[in-house]
Short mmCIF file of C-alpha atoms and ligand atoms in Angstrom, two decimals:
data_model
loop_
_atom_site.label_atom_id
_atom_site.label_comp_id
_atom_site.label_asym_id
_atom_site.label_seq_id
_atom_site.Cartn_x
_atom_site.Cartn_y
_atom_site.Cartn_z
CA UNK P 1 20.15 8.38 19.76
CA UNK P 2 20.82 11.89 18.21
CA UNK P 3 17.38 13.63 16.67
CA UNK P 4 19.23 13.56 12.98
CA UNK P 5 19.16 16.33 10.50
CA UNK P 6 18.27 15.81 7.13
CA UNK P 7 16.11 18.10 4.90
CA UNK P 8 14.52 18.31 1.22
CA UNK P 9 12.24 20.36 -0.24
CA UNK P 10 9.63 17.74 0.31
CA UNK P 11 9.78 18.82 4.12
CA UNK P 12 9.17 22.47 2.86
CA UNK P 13 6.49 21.43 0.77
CA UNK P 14 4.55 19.03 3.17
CA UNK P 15 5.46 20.57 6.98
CA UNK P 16 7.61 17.50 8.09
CA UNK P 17 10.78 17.75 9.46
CA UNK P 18 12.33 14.30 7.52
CA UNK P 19 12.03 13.67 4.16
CA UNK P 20 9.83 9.98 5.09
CA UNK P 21 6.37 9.25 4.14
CA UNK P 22 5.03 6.03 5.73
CA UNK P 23 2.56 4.27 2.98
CA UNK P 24 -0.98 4.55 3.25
CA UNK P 25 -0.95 0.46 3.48
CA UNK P 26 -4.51 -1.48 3.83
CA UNK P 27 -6.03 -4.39 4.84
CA UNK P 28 -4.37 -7.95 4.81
CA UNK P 29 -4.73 -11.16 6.26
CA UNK P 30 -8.23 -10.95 4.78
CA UNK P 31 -9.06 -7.97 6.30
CA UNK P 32 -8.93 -9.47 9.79
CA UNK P 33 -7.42 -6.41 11.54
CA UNK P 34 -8.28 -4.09 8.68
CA UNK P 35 -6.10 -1.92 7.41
CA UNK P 36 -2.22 -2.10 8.47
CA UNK P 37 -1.22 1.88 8.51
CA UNK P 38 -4.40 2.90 11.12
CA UNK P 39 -4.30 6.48 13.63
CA UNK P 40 -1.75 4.48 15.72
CA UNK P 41 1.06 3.98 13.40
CA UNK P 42 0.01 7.41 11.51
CA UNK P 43 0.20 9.06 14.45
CA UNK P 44 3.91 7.91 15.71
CA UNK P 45 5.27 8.45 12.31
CA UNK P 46 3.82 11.78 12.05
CA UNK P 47 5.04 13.00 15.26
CA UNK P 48 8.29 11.29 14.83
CA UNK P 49 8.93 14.12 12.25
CA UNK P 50 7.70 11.90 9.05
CA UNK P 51 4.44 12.05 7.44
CA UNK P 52 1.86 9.18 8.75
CA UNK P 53 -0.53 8.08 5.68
CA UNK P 54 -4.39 6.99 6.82
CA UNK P 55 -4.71 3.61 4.41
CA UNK P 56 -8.15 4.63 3.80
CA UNK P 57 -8.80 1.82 1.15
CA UNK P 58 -10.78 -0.65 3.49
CA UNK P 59 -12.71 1.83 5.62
CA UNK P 60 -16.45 2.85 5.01
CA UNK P 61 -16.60 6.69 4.50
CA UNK P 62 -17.71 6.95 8.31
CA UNK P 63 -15.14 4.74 9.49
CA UNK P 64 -12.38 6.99 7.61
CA UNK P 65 -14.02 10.04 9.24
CA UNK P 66 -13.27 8.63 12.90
CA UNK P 67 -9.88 7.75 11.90
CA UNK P 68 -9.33 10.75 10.63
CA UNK P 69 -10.52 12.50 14.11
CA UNK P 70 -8.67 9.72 15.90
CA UNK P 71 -5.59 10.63 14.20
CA UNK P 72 -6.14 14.52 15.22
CA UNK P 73 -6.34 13.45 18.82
CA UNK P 74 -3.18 12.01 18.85
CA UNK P 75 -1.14 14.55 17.09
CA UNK P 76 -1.09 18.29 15.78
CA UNK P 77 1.21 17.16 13.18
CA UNK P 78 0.65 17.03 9.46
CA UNK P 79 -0.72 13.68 8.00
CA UNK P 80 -2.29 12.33 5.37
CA UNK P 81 -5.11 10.19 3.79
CA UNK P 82 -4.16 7.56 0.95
CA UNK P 83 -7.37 5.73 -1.04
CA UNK P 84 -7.45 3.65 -4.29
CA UNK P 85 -9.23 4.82 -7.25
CA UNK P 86 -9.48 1.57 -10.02
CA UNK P 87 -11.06 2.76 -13.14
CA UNK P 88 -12.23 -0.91 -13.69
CA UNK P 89 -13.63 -1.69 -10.59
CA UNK P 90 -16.03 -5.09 -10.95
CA UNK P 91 -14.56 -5.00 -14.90
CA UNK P 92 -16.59 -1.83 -15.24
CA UNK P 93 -20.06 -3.24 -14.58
CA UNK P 94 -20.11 -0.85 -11.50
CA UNK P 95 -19.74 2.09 -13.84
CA UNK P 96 -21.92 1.04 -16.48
CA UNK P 97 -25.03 0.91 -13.84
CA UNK P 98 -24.89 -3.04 -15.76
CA UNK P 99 -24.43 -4.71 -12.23
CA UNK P 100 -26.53 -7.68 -11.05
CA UNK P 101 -28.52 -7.52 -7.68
CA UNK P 102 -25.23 -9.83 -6.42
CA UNK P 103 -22.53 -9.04 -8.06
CA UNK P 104 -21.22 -12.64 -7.53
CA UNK P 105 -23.71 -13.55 -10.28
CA UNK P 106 -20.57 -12.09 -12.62
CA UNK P 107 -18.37 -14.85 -11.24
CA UNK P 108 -17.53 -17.92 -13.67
CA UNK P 109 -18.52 -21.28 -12.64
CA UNK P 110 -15.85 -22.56 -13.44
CA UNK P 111 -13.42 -19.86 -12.11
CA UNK P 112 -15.13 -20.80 -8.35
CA UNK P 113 -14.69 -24.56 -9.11
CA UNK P 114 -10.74 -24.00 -9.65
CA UNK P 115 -10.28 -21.80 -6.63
CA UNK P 116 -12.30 -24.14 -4.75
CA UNK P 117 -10.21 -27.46 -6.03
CA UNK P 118 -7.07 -25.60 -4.89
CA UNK P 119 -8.05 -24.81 -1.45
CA UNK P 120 -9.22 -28.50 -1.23
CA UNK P 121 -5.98 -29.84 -2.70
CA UNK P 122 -4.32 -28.42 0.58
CA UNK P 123 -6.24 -30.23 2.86
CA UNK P 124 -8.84 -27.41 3.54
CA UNK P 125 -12.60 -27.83 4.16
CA UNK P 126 -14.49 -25.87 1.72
CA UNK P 127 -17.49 -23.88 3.23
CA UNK P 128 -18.93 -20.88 1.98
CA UNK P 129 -18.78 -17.33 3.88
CA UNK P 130 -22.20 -16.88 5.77
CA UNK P 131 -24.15 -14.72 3.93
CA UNK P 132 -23.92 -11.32 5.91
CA UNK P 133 -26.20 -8.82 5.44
CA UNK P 134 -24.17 -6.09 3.15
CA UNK P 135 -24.87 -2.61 3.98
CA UNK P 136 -26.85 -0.71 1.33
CA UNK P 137 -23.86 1.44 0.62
CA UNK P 138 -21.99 1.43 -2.99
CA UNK P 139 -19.08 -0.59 -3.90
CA UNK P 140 -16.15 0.36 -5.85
CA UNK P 141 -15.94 3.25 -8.02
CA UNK P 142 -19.54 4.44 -6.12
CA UNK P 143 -17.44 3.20 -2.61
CA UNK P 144 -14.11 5.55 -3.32
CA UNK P 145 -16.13 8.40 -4.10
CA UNK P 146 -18.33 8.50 -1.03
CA UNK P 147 -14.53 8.21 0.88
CA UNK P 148 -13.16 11.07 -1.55
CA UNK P 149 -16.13 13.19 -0.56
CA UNK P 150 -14.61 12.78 3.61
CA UNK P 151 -11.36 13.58 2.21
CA UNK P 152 -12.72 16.73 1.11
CA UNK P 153 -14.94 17.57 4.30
CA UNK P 154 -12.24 17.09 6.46
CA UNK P 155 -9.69 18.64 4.73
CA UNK P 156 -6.53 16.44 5.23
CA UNK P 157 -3.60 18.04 4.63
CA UNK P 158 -2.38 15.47 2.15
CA UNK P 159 -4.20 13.28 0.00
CA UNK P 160 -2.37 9.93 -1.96
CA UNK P 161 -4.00 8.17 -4.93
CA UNK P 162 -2.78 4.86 -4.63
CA UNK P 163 -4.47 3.56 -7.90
CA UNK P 164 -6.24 4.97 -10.76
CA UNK P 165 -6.16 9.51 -11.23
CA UNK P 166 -6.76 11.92 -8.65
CA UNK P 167 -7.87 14.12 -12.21
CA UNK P 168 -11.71 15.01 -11.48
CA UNK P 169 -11.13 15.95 -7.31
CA UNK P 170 -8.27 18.07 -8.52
CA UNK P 171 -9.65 21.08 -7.98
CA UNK P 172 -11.97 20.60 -4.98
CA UNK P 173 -8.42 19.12 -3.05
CA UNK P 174 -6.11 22.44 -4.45
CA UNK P 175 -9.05 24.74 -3.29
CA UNK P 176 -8.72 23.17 0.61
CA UNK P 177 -5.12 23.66 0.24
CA UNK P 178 -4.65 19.45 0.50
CA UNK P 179 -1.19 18.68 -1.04
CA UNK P 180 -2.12 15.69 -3.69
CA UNK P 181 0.59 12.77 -4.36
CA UNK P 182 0.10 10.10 -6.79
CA UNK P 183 1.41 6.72 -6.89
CA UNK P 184 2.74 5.27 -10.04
CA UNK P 185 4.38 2.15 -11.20
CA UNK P 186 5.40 3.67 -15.10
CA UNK P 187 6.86 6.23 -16.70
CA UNK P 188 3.62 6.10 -18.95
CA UNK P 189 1.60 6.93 -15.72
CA UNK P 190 4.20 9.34 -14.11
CA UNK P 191 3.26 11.74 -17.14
CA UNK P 192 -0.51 11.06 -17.23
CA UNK P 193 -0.79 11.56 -13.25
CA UNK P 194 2.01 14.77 -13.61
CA UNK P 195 -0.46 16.47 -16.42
CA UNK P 196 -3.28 16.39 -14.02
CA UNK P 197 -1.40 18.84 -11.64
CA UNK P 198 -0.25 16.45 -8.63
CA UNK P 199 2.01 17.77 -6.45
CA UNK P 200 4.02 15.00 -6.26
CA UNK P 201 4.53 11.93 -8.10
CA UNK P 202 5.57 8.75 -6.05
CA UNK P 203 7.50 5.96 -8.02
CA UNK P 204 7.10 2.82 -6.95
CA UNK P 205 9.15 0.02 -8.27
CA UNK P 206 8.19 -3.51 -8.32
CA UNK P 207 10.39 -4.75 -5.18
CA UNK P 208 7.96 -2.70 -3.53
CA UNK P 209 5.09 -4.57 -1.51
CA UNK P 210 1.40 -4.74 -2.45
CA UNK P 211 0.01 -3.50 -5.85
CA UNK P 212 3.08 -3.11 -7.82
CA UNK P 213 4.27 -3.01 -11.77
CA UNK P 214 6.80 -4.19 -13.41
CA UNK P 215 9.83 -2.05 -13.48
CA UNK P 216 12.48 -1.96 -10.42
CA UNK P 217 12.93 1.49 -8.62
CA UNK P 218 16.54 2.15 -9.39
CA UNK P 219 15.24 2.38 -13.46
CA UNK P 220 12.17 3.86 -12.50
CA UNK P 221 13.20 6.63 -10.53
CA UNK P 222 15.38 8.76 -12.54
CA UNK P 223 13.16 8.16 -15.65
CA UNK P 224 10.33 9.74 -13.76
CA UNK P 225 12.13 12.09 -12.75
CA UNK P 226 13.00 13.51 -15.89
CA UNK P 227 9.66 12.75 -17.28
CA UNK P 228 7.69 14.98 -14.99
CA UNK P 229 10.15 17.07 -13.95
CA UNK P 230 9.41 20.07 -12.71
CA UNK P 231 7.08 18.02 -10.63
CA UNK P 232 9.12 16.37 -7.49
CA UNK P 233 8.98 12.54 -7.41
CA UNK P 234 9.80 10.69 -4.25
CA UNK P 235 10.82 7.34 -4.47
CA UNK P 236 9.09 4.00 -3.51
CA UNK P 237 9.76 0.51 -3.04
CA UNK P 238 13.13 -1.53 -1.36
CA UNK P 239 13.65 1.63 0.56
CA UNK P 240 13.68 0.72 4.47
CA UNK P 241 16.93 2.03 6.11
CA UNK P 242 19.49 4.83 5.39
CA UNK P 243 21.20 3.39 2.35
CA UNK P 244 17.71 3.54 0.45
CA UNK P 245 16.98 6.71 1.37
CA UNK P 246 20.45 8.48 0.10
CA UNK P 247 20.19 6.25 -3.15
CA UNK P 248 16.68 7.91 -3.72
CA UNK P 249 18.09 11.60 -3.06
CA UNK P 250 21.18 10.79 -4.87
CA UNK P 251 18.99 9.59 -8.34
CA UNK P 252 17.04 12.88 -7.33
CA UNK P 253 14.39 12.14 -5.69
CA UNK P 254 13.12 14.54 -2.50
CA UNK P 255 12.24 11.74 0.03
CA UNK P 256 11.01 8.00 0.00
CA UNK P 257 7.58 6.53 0.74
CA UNK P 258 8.40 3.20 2.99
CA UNK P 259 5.99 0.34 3.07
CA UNK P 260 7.18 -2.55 4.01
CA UNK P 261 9.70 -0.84 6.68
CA UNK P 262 6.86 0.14 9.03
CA UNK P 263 4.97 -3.44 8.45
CA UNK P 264 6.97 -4.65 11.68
CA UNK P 265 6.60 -1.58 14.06
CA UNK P 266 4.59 -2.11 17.06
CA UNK P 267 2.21 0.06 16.04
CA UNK P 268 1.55 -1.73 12.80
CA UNK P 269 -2.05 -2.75 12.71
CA UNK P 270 -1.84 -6.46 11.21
CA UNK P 271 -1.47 -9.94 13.24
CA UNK P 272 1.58 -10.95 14.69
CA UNK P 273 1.52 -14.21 12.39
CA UNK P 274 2.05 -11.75 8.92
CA UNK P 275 4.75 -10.03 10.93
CA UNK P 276 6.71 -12.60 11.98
CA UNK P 277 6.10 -13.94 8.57
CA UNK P 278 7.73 -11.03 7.31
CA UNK P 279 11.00 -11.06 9.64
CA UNK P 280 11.37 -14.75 8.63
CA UNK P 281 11.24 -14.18 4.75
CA UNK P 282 14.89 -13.70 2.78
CA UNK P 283 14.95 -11.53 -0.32
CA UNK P 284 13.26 -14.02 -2.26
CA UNK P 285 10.41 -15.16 -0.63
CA UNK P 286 7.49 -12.75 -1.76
CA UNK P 287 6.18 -13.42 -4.80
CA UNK P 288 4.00 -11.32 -7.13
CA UNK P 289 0.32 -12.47 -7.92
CA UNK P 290 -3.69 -11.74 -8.59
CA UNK P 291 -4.83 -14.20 -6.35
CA UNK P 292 -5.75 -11.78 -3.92
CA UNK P 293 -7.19 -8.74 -5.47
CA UNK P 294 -7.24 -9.42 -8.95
CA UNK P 295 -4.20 -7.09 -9.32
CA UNK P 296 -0.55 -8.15 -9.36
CA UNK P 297 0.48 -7.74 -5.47
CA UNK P 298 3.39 -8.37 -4.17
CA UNK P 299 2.95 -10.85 -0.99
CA UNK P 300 5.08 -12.94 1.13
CA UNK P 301 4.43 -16.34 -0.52
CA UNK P 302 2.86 -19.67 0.46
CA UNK P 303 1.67 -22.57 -1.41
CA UNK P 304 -1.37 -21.43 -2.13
CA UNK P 305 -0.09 -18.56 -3.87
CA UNK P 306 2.01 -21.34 -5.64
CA UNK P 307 -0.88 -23.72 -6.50
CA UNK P 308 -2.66 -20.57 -7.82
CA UNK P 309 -0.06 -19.22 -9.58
CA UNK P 310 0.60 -22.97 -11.29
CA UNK P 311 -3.09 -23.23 -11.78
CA UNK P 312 -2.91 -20.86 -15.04
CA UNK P 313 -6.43 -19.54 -13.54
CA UNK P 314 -7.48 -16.97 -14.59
CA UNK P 315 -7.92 -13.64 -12.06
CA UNK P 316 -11.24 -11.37 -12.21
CA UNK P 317 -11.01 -7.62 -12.04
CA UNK P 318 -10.26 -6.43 -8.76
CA UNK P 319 -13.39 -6.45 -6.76
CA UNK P 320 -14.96 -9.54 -8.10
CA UNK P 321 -11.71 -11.42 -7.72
CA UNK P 322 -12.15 -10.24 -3.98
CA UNK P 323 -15.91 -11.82 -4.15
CA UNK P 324 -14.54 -14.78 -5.95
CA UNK P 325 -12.03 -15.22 -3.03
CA UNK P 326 -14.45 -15.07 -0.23
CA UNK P 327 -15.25 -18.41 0.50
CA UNK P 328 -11.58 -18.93 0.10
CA UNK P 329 -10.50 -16.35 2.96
CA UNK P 330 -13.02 -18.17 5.09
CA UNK P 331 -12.17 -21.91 4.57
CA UNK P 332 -8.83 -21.09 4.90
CA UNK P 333 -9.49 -19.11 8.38
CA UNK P 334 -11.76 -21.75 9.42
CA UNK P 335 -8.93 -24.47 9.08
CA UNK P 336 -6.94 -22.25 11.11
CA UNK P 337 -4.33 -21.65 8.17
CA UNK P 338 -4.05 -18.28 8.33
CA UNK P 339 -0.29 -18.80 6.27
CA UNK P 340 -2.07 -18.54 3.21
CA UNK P 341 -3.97 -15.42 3.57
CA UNK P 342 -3.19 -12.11 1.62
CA UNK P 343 0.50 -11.46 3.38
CA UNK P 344 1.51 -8.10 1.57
CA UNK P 345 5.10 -7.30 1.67
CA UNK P 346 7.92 -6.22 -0.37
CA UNK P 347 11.95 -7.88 -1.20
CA UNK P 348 13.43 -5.52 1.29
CA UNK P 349 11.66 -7.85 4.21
CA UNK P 350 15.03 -9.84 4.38
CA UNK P 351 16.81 -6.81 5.53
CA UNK P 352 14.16 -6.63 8.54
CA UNK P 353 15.59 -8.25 12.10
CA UNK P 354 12.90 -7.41 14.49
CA UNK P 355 9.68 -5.89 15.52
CA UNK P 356 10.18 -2.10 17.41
CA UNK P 357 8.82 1.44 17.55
CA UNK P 358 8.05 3.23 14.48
CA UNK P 359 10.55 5.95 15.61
CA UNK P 360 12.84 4.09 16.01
CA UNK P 361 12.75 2.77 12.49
CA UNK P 362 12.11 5.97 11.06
CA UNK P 363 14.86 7.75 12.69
CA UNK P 364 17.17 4.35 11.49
CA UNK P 365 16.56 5.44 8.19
CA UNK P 366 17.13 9.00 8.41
CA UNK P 367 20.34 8.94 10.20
CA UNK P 368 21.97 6.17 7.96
CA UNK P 369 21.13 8.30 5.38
CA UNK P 370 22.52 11.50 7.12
CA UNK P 371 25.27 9.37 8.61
CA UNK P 372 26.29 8.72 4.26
CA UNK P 373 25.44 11.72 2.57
CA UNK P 374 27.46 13.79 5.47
CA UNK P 375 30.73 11.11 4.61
CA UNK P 376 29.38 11.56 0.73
CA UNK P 377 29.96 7.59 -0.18
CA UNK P 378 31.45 4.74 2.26
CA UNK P 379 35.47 4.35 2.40
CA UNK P 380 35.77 1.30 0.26
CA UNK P 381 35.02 4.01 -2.32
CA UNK P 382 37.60 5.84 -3.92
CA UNK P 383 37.78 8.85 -6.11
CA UNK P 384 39.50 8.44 -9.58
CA UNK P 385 40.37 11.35 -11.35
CA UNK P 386 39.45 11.17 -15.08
CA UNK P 387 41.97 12.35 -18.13
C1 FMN M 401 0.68 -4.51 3.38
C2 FMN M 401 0.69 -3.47 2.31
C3 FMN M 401 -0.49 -2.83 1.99
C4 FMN M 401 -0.49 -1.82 1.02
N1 FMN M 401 -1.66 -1.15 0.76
C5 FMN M 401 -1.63 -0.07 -0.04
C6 FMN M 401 -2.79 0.74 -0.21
O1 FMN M 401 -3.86 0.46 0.35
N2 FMN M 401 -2.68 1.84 -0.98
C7 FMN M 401 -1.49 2.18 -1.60
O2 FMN M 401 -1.43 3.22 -2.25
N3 FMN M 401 -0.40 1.41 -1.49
C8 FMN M 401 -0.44 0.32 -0.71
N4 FMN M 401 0.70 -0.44 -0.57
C9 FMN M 401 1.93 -0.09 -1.31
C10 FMN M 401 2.68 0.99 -0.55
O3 FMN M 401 1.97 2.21 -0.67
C11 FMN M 401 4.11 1.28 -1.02
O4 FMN M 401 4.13 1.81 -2.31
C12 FMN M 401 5.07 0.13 -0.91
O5 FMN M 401 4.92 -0.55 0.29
C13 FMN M 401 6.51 0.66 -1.06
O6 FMN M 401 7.46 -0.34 -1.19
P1 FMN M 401 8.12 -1.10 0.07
O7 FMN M 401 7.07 -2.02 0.54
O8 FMN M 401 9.28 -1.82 -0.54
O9 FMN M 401 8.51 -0.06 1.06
C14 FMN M 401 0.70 -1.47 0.35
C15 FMN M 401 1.89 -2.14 0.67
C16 FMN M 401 1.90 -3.13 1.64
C17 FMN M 401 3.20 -3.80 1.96
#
């Protein structure tokens, strides 16, 4: 296949020769493989001509630091880190120094006693998580600034907030020359994250998968693009070949940041169950729900999303809904029903046939999207001259 040409100012702005981002995507499946977008797939996006994203979210701070260096071993091309930054991580008990010795203390009974019920109502075994030793290290809001500090020593060349403000590393990031984008579901945030001095806003729409809000990328985009504008916005969510990618530069935006696309490369770091999982879903099988970080994510859905979503249970804020789901993830692992874990993934999976290179898919998407804007529109369309 042809290397295609196609070029933005996003290219200009970030060193990459396509206008692509692969998203910083992290852990699912319960963390089993940890996170999905690791040095491999960053790597082979980033050398593709794209820009590889580090989903930094379930790595200690050392553990982001190797894959950082792993990630510089494998190419000289830009890439970048993404990380989440909740301001209410643990409901804020984290930041008010008003956290218990175990944070699971914070957990209702009777919360535990639903999840648990559900997971038994499928058949499942309930036994609790052994109780591993946790490593004295902080958690949440403590946890994503010990991994902003790495972000800072090792001066990546691009840094994405995934959740939450980038506001007080602002300055620290500009003055290592780090290009900062921030991800945003609203036009509400779009502003808020544009006022802080971002470099670029991404808007994500809710067809997109993983944490995701409530408005569909085809409104969102061009509203946030005239919200923040001069600020470029590049456009997530649905976007996984060519057509997506010249309807985002068409409503403006200067490239596309592609989850669920690169969930079924070969160099996607998640088991082959979620992938396949994936390739088998139609447009609508992913539903939306808390059960799995106590934040509405988009997943591929099962019945236990069902039951839980039927339940009218309440979720915890994220973190504790993660404790509250522990003995969950391991019940359900020990009965071997991996189907239920947390199976991130946006609607676009139906248009996904197959498992291949990231390359390849990346270079699928730019030259459909070359392949239009070079014939402007497809034939069926035809030009009507107005009065
Ligand atoms: C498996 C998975 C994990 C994700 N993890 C993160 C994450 O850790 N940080 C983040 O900013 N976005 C995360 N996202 C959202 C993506 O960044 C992106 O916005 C989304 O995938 C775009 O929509 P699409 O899936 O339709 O391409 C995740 C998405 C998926 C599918």
């Amino acid at each position: 296949m042809a290397r295609p040409v196609l070029r933005t100012a996003l290219c200009d702005m970030l060193g990459i020769e396509y206008p692509v981002i692969l998203a910083g995507m992290g852990p699912v499946a319960g963390g089993i493989t940890g996170p999905v977008a690791t040095a491999k797939l960053v790597a082979a996006v980033s050398n593709a001509g794209g820009l590889g994203v580090i989903g930094g979210a379930g790595f200690s701070p050392e553990r982001l630091r190797e894959e950082i260096n792993t990630v510089r071993s494998m190419t000289d091309k830009p890439f970048g880190v993404d990380l989440l930054l909740p301001s209410n991580f643990m409901g804020g008990a984290a930041a008010g120094g008003e956290m218990p010795q175990d944070p699971r203390e914070l957990i209702p009974a009777e919360t535990y006693a639903g999840v648990r019920k559900l997971v038994e109502d499928l058949g499942i075994a309930w036994e609790k998580a052994p109780d591993t030793p946790r490593p004295q290290r902080p958690r949440g809001a403590g946890m994503s600034d010990a991994q902003m500090e790495v972000v800072i020593e090792e001066k990546v060349a691009v840094f994405a907030s995934g959740l939450g403000s980038p506001a007080q590393w602002m300055d620290r990031l500009k003055a290592n020359g780090t290009k900062v984008l921030s991800l945003v579901g609203n036009v509400k945030n779009a502003k808020r994250v544009a006022a802080t001095g971002v470099d670029i806003v991404v808007a994500q729409g809710t067809e997109a998968g993983g944490h995701t809000g409530r408005v569909a990328t085809l409104a969102l985009v061009p509203q946030a693009i005239d919200a923040v504008s001069p600020t470029p916005v590049v456009a997530a969510g649905g976007i996984a070949d060519g057509r997506g990618l010249a309807a985002a530069l068409a409503m403006g935006a200067v490239g596309a940041w592609c989850g669920t696309a690169f969930l079924v490369a070969d160099e996607a770091n998640q088991p082959e169950l979620q992938k396949q999982r994936i390739l088998a879903a139609t447009d609508e099988d992913t539903r939306v729900t808390r059960l799995y970080s106590g934040k509405t994510m988009r997943n591929i859905t099962n019945p236990l999303i069902e039951a839980w979503e039927a339940s009218g249970i309440q979720a915890l804020p994220m973190g504790l809904q993660g404790l509250l789901i522990q003995d969950l993830v391991h019940s359900v692992r020990k009965a071997g029903r991996e189907e239920l874990l947390m199976n991130a993934a946006g609607q676009v999976s139906g248009l996904l046939t197959g498992t291949r290179p990231a390359a390849e898919i990346l270079h699928d998407i730019v030259n459909g999207a070359a392949d239009i804007i070079a014939r402007q529109l497809p034939e069926t369309v035809e030009a009507v001259p107005g009065d």
